[in-house]
CSV table of C-alpha atoms in Angstrom, one decimal:
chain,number,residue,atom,x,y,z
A,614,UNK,CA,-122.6,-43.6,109.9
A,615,UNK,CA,-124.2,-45.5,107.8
A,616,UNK,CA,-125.5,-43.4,105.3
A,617,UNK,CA,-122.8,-42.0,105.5
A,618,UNK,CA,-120.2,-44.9,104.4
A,619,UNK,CA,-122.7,-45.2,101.6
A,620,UNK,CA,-122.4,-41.8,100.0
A,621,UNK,CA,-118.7,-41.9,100.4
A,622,UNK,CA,-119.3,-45.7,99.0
A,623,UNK,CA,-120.8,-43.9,95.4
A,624,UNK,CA,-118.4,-41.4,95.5
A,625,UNK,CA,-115.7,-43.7,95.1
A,626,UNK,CA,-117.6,-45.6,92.6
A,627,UNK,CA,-118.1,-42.6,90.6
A,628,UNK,CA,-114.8,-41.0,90.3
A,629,UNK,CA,-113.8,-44.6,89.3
A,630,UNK,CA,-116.0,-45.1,87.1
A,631,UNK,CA,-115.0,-41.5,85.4
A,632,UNK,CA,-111.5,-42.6,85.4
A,633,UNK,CA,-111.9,-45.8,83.5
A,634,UNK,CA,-113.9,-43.3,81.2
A,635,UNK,CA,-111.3,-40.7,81.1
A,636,UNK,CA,-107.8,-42.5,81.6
A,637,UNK,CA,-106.3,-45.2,79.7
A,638,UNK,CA,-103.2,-46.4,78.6
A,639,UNK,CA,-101.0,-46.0,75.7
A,640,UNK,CA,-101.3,-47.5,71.9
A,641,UNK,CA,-98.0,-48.7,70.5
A,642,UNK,CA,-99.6,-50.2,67.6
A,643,UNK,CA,-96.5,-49.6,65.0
A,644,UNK,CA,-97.7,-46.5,62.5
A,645,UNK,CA,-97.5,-48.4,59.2
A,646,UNK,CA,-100.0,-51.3,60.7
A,647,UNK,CA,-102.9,-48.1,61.7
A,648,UNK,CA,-105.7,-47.4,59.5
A,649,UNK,CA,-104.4,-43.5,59.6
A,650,UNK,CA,-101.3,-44.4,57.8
A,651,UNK,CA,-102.9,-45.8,55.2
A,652,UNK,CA,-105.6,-43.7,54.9
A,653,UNK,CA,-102.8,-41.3,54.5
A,654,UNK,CA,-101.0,-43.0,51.7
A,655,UNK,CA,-104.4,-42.8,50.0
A,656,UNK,CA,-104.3,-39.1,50.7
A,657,UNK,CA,-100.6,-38.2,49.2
A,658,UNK,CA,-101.8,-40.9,46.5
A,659,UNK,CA,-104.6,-39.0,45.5
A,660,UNK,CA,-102.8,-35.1,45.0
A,661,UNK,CA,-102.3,-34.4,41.4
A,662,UNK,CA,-99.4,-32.0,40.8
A,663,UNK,CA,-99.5,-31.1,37.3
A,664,UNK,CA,-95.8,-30.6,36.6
A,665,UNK,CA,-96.3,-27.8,34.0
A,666,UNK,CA,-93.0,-25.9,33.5
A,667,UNK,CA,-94.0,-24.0,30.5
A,668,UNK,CA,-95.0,-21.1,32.4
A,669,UNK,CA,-94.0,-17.4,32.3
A,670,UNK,CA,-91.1,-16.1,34.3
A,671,UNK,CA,-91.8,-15.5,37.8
A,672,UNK,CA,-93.6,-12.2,39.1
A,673,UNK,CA,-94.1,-11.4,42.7
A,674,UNK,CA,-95.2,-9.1,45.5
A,675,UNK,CA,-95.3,-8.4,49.3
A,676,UNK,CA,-97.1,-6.4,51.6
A,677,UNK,CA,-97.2,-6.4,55.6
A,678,UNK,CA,-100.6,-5.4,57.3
A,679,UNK,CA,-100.4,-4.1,61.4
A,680,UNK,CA,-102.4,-6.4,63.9
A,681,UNK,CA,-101.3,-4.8,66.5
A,682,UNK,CA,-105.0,-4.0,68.7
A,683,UNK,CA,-106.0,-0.3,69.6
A,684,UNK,CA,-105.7,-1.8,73.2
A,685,UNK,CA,-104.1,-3.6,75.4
A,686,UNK,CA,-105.5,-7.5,75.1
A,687,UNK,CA,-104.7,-11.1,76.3
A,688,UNK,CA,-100.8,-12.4,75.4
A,689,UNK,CA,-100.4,-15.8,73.9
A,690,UNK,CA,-97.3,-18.1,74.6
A,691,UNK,CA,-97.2,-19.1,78.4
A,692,UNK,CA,-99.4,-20.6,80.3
A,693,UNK,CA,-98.3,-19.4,83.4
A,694,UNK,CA,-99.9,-15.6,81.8
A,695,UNK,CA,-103.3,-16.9,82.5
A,696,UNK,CA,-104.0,-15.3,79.5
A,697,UNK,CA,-103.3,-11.8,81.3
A,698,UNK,CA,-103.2,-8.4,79.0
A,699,UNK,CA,-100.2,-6.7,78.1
A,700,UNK,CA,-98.9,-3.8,79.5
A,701,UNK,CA,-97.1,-2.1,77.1
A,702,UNK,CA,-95.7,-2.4,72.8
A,703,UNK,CA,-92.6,-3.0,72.2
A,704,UNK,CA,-93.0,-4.1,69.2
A,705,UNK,CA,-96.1,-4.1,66.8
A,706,UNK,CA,-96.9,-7.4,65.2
A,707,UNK,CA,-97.8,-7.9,61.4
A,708,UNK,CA,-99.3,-10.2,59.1
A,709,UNK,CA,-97.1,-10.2,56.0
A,710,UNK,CA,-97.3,-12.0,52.7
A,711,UNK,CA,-95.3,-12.6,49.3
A,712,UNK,CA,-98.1,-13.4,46.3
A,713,UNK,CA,-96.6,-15.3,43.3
A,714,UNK,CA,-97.9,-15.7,39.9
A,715,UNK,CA,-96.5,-17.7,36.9
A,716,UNK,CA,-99.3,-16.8,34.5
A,717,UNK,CA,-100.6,-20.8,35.2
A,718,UNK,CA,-101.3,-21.0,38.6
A,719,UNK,CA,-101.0,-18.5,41.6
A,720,UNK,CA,-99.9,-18.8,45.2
A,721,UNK,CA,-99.8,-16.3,48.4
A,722,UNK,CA,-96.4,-17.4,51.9
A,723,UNK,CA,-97.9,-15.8,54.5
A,724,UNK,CA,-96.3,-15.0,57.8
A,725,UNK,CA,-98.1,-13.8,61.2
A,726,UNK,CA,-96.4,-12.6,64.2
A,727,UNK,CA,-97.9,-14.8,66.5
A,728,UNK,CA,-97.4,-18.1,68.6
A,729,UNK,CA,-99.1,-20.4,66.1
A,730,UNK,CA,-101.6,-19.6,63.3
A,731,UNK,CA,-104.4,-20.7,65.0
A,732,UNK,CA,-107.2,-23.1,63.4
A,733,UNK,CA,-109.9,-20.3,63.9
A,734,UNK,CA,-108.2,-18.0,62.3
A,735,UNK,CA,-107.3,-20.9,59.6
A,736,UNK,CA,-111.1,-21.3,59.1
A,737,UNK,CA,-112.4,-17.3,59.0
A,738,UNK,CA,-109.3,-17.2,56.4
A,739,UNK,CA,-110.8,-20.2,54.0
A,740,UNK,CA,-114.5,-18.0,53.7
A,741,UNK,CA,-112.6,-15.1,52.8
A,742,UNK,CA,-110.1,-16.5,50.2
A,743,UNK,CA,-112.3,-15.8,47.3
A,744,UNK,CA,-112.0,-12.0,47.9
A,745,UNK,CA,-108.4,-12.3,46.4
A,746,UNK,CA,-109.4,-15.1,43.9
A,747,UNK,CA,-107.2,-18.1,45.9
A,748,UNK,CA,-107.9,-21.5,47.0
A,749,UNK,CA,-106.9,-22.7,50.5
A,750,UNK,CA,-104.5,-24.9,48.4
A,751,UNK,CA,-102.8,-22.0,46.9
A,752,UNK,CA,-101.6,-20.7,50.2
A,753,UNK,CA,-99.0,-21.3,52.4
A,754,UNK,CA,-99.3,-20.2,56.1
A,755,UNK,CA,-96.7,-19.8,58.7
A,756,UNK,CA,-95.8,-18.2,62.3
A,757,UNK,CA,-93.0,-16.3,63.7
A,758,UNK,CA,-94.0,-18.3,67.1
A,759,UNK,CA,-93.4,-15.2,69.3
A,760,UNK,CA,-94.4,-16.4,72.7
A,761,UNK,CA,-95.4,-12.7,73.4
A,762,UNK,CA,-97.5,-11.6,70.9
A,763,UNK,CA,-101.4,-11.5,70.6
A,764,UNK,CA,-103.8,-13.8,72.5
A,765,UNK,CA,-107.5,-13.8,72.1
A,766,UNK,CA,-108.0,-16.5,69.2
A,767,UNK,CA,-108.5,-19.6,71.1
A,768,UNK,CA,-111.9,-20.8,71.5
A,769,UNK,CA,-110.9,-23.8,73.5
A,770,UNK,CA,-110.1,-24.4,77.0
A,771,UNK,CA,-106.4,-25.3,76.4
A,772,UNK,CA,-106.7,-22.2,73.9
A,773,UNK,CA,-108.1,-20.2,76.6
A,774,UNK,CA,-104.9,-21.2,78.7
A,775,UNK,CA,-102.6,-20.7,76.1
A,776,UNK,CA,-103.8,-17.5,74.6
A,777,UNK,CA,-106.2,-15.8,77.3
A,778,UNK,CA,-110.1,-15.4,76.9
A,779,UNK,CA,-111.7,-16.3,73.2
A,780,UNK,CA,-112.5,-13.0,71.2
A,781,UNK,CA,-113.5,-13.5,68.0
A,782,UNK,CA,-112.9,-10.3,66.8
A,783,UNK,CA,-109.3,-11.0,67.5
A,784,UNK,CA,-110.0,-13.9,65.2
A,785,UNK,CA,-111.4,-11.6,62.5
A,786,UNK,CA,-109.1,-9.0,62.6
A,787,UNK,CA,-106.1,-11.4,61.7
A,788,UNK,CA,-108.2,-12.8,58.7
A,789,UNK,CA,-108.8,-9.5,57.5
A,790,UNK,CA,-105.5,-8.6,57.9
A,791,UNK,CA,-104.3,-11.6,56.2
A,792,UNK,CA,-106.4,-10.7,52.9
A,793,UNK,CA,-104.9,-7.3,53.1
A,794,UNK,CA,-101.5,-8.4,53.0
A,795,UNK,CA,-102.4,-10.6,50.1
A,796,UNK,CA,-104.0,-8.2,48.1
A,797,UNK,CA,-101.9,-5.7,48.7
A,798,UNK,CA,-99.0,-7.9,47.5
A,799,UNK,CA,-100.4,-8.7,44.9
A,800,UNK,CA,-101.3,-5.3,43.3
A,801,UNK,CA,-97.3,-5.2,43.2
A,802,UNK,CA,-96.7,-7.9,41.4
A,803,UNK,CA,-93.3,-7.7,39.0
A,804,UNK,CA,-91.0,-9.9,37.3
A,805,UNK,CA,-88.7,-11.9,39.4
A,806,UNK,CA,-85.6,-13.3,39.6
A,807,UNK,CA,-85.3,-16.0,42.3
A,808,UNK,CA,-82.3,-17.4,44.6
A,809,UNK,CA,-81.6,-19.9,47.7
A,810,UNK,CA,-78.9,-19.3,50.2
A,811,UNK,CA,-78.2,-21.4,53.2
A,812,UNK,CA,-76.0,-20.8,55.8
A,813,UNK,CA,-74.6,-22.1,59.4
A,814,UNK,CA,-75.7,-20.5,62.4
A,815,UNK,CA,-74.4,-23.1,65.3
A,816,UNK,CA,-73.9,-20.1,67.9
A,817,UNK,CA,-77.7,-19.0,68.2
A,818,UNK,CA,-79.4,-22.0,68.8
A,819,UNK,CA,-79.4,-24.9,71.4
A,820,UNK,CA,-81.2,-28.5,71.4
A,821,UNK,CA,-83.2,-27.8,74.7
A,822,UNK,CA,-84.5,-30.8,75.1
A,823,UNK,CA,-81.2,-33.2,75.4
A,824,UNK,CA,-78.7,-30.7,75.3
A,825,UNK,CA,-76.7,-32.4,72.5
A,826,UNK,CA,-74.7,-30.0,70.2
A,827,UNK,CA,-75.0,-32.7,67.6
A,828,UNK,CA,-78.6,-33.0,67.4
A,829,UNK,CA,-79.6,-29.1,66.3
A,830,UNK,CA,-80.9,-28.0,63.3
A,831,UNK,CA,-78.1,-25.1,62.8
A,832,UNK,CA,-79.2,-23.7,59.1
A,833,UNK,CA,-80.7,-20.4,58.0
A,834,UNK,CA,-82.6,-21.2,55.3
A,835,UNK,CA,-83.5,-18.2,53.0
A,836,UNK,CA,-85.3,-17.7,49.4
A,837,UNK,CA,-84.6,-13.9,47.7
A,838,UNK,CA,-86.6,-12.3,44.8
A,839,UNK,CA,-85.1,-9.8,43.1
A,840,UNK,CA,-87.9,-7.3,41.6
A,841,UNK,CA,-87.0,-6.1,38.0
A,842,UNK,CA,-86.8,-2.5,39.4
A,843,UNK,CA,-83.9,-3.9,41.9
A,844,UNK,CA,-86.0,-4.5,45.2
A,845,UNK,CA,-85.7,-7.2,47.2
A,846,UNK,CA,-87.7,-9.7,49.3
A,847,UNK,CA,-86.0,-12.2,51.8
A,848,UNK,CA,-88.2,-15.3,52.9
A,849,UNK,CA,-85.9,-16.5,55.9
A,850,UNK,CA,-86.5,-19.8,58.2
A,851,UNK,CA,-84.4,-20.7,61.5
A,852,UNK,CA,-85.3,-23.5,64.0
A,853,UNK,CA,-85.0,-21.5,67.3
A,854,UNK,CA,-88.0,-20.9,69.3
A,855,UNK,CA,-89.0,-17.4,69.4
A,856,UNK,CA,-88.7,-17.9,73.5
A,857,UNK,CA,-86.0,-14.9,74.6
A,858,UNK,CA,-88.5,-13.4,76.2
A,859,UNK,CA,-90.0,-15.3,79.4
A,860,UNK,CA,-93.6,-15.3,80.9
A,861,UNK,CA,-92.9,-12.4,83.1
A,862,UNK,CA,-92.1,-10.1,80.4
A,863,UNK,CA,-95.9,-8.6,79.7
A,864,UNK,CA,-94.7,-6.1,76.5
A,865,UNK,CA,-95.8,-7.2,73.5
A,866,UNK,CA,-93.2,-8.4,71.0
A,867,UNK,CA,-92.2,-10.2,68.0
A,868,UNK,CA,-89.4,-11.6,70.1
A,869,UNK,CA,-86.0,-11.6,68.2
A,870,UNK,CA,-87.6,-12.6,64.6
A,871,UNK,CA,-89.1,-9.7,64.5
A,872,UNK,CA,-85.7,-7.5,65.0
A,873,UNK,CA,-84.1,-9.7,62.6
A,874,UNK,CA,-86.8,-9.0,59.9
A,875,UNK,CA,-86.2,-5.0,60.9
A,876,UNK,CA,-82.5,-5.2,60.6
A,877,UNK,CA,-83.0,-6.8,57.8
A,878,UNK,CA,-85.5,-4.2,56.2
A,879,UNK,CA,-83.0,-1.9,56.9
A,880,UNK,CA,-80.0,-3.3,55.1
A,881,UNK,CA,-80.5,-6.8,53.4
A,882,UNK,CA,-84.0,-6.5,51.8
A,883,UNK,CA,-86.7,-4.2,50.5
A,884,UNK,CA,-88.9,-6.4,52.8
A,885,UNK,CA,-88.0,-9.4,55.0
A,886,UNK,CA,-90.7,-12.2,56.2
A,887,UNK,CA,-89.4,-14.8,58.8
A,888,UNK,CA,-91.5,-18.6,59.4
A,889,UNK,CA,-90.5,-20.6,62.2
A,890,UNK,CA,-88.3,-23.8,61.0
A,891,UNK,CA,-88.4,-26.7,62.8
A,892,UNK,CA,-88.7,-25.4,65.9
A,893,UNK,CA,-89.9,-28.4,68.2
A,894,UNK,CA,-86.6,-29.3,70.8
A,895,UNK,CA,-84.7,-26.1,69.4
A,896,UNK,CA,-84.2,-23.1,71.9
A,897,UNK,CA,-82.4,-20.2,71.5
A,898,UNK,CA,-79.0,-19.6,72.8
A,899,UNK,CA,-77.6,-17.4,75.2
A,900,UNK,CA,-77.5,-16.8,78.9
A,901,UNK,CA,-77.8,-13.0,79.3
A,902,UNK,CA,-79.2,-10.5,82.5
A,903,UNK,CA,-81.6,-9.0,80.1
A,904,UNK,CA,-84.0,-11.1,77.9
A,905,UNK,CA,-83.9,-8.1,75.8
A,906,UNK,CA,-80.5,-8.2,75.4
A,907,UNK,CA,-80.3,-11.3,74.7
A,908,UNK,CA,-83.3,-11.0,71.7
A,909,UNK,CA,-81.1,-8.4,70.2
A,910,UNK,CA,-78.1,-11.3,70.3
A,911,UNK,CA,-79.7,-13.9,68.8
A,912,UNK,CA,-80.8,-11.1,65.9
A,913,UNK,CA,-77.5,-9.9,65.6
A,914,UNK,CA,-76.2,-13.4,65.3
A,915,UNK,CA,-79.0,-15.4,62.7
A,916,UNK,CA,-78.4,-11.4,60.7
A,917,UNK,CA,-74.7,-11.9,60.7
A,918,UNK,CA,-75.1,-15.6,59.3
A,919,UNK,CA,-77.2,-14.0,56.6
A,920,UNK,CA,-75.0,-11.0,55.3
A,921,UNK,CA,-71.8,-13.4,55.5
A,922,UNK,CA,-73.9,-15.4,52.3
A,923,UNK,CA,-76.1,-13.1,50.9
A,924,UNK,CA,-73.2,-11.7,48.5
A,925,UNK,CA,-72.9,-14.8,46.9
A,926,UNK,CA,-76.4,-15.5,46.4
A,927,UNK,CA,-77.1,-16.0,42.6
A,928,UNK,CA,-80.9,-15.0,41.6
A,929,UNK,CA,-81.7,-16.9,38.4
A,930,UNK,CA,-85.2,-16.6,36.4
A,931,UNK,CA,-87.9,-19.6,37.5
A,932,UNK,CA,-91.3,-20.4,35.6
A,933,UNK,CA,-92.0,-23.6,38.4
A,934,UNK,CA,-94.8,-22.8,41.1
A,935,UNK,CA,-96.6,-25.7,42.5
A,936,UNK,CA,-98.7,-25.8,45.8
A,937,UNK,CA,-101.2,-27.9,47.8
A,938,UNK,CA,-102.7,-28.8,50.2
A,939,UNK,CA,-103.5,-32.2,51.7
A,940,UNK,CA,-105.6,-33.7,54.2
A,941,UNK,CA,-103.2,-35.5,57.4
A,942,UNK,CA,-104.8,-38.2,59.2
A,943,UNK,CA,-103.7,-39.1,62.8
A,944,UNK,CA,-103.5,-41.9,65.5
A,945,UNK,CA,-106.2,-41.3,67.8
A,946,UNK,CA,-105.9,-38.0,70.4
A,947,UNK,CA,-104.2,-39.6,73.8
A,948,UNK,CA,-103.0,-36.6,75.5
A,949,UNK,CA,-100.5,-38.1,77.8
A,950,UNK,CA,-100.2,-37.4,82.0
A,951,UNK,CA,-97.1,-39.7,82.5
A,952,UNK,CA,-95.0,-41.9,80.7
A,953,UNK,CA,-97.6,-44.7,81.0
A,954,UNK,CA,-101.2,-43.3,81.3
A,955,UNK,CA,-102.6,-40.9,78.9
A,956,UNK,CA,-106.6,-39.2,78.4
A,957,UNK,CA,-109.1,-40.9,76.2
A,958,UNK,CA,-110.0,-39.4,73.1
A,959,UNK,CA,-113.3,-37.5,74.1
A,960,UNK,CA,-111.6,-35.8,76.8
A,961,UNK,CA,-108.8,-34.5,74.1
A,962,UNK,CA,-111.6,-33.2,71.8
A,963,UNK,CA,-113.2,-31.5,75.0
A,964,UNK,CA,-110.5,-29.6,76.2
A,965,UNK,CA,-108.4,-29.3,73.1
A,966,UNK,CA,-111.2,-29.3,70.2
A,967,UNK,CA,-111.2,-31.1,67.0
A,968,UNK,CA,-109.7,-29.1,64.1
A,969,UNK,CA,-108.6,-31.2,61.4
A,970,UNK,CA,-104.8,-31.2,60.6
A,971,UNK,CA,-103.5,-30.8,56.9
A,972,UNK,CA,-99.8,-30.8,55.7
A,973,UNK,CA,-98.8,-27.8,53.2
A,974,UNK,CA,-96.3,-28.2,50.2
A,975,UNK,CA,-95.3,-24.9,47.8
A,976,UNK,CA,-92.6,-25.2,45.0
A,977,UNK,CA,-90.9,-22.2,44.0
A,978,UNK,CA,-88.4,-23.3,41.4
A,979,UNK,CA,-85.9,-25.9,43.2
A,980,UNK,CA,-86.8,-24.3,46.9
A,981,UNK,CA,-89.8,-26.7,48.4
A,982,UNK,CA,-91.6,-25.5,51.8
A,983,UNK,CA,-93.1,-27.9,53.6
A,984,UNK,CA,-95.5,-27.0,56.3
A,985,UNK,CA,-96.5,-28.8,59.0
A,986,UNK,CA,-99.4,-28.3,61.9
A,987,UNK,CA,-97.0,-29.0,65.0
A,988,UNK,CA,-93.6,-27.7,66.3
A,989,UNK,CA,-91.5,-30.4,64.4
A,990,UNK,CA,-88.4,-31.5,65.4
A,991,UNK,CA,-85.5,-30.1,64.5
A,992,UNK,CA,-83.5,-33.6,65.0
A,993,UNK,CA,-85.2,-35.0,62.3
A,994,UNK,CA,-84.1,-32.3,59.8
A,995,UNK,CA,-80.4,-33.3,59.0
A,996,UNK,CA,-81.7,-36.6,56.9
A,997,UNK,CA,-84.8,-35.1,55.3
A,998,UNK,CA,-82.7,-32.2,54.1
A,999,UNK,CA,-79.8,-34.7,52.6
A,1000,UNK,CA,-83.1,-36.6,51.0
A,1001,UNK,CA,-84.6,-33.3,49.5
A,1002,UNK,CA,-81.0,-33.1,48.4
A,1003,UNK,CA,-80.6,-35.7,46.4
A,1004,UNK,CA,-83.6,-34.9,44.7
A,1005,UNK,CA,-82.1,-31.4,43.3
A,1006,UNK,CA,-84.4,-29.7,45.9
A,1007,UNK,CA,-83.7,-27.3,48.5
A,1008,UNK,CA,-86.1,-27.8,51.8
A,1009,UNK,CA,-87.8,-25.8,54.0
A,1010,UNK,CA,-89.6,-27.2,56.6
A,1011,UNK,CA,-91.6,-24.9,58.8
A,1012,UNK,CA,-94.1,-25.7,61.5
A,1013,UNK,CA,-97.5,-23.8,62.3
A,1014,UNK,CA,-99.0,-24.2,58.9
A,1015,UNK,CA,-103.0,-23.4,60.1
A,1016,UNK,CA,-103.4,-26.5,62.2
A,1017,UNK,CA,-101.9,-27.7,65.3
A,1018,UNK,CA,-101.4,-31.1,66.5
A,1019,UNK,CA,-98.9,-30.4,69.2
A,1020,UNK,CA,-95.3,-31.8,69.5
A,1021,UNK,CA,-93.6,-34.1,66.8
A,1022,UNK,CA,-90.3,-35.3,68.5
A,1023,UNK,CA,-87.2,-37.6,67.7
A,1024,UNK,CA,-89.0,-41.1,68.6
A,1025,UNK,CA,-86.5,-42.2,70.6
A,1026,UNK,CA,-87.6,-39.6,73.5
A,1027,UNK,CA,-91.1,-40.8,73.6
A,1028,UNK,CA,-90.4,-42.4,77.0
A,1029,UNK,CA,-88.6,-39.1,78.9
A,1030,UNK,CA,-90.8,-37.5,81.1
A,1031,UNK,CA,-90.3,-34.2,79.7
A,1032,UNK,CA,-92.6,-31.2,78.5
A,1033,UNK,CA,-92.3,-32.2,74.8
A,1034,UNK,CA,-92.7,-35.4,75.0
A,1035,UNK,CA,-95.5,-36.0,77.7
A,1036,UNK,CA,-97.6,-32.9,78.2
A,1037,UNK,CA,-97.3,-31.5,74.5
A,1038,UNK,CA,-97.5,-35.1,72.9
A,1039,UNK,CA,-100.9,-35.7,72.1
A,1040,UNK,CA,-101.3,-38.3,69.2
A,1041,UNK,CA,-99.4,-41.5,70.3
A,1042,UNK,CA,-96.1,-42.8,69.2
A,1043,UNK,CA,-94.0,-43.2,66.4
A,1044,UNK,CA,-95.1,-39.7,65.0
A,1045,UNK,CA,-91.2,-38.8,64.4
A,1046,UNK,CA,-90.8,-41.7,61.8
A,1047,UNK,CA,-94.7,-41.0,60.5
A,1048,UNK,CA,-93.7,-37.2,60.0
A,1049,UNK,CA,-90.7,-37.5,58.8
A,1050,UNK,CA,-92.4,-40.5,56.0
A,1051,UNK,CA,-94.8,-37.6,55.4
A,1052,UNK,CA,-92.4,-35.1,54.7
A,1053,UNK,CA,-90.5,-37.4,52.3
A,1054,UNK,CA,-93.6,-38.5,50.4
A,1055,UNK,CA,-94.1,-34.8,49.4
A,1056,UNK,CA,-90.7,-34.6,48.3
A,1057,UNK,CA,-91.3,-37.2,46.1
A,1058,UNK,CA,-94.7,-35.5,45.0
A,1059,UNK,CA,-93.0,-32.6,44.2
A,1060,UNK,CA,-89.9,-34.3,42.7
A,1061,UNK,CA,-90.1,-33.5,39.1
């Protein structure tokens, strides 16, 4: 008995022991008083954007390359998949890509159909970028966020959970596809005329996290070139998750931005590419029997929404074409487990790896994209969008930009006990104010 009471004595002291290693609490150090923020300021200090607006008009081109695999493989977007295979396509899913060229610099927007644009594909892209003579500066990435597209890509446990079993030629097959695209588009470069339309779209999306009508990001951003030979591309952005489709659906699928950028193809554009807005507390709307039918509504409706602006739109000529890329530092990795305990660092970088996290900025005349490594907020859109404003730019904020640091919600949720906010909230508090500083200090980068 004994020996017993011993062994059960160490146990005890063990697992204790591992939890003071693995568990503590929360940091709510204020942002602006953290070595990352500062090390940040350094970082936004330190970009040089050289402002030249004496170059040639505009030229462009686009190109789509298929990712779809010869088989049926692991689907990425629920958890609750276990990484399982699909069973059937009902949709391919692409890589596609718009190249731009001003005759002084060059720069390549390019979308994949997938849940996010995952770091390991972000770093088997950076070897192959000289292949189409680009810097990973020069180009801006960005997801459609279908939650039933591909899997494969993640070579991390949460990845693994996410996204099935690790296969790196999953991983290399995207890359590949991604030069493709980009070369591709840029054997077709033309002359191009430029234009911005934004429109309302308050019936297709939802704030799932609070519910509140007055907290959604409603607009459907879009940027048109007009080709000198009278084609079209459409760049559109909306902050509804791709999520009509639910965990039990096991066919592959661009979810409804993918029918959008078909219906589009067939009517609107030459060639359509979508990128997720602000996606992070945005759902999308509608409460139908079929998910299905409900993918094809919320098409339908961001479509509508387009065509009832698109007449207007006014394509002028633009010589402006600016891009980088800069480092993003962040608060220390505290996954969370309640509202009051969260995992140490090291256990973060063990289950969730260490990728760095980068913030990417691309200015095409008076449009700005912003990406970002997280889903980010829609809530936090309405006053970086009247700040942009007042700056003569129009902004585009879209999340999954190569990196992936989780969450980044209004702060005043940081204390609900909800999905966003504990389990996908990795990196502390304050992050809505720090993001949203972030995205204003590369408005004023790019303010000139």
């Amino acid at each position: 008995m004994k020996t017993f009471l011993k062994i059960l004595a160490g146990i005890l002291v063990a697992l204790l022991l591992f939890v003071a290693s693995a568990v503590t609490t929360i940091d709510y150090t204020p942002y602006r008083e953290m070595d990352y923020y500062r090390a940040w300021k350094d970082n936004i200090g330190a970009v040089r954007v050289v402002a030249d607006t004496t170059g040639q008009p505009l030229r462009a081109g686009w190109a789509k390359a298929n990712i779809t695999p010869p088989q049926p493989g692991p689907m990425a977007g629920y958890g609750n998949r276990w990484g399982k295979p699909y069973e059937s396509v009902h949709d391919s899913v692409y890589v596609r890509a718009i190249f731009l060229d001003n005759g002084l610099t060059q720069a390549a927007i390019v979308a994949a159909d997938l849940l996010i644009v995952p770091p390991t594909v972000t770093e088997a892209l950076k070897k192959r970028l000289p292949e189409v003579g680009l810097t990973f500066g020069q180009v801006y990435l960005g997801a459609t966020h279908s939650h039933s597209s591909i899997g494969g890509w993640g070579d991390t446990i949460t990845g693994e959970l996410f996204a099935g079993d690790y296969d790196p030629a999953v991983v290399e097959r995207i890359a590949d596809a991604m030069i493709q695209a980009i070369q591709r588009a840029k054997s077709t470069r033309q002359t191009v005329e430029m234009g911005y339309m934004q429109v309302q779209d308050t019936t297709d999306i939802r704030n799932r996290l609070t519910g509140e009508r007055a907290t959604i990001d409603p607009w459907v951003r879009n940027l048109q070139l007009r080709g000198a030979d009278g084609r079209t591309a459409l760049l559109s952005s909306y902050a509804a998750h791709s999520t009509t489709l639910g965990s039990s659906t096991m066919s592959l699928s661009r979810d409804y931005a993918g029918a959008l950028v078909d219906s589009l193809e067939d009517g609107e554009a030459d060639f359509a590419l979508f990128l997720a807005g602000a996606v992070g507390s945005m759902g999308p709307q509608g409460d139908t029997e079929s998910e299905f039918t409900q993918l094809s509504s919320v098409s339908d409706g961001v479509e509508t929404a387009i065509q009832s602006k698109l007449g207007v739109l006014n394509p002028q000529s633009v010589n402006i074409l600016e891009s980088f890329t800069v480092a993003l530092p962040l608060r220390e990795p505290t996954p969370r487990l309640n509202t009051t305990w969260a995992l140490r660092p090291w256990v973060f970088r063990w289950a969730f790896g260490d990728y760095p996290s980068f913030v990417k900025a691309l200015r095409v005349g008076n449009v700005l994209l912003v990406g970002l490594p997280c889903d980010f907020s829609g809530e936090l859109m309405a006053e970086l969008t009247k700040y942009a404003n007042a700056r003569g730019l129009h902004l585009m904020v879209t999340s999954f930009d190569g990196a992936y640091a989780g969450y980044i919600t209004a702060d005043r949720h940081f204390d609900k006990n909800l999905y966003e906010t504990v389990t996908m909230n990795w990196f502390g508090p304050y992050n809505g104010a720090y993001f949203s500083e972030i995205v204003r200090d590369v408005i004023d980068k790019m303010d000139f």
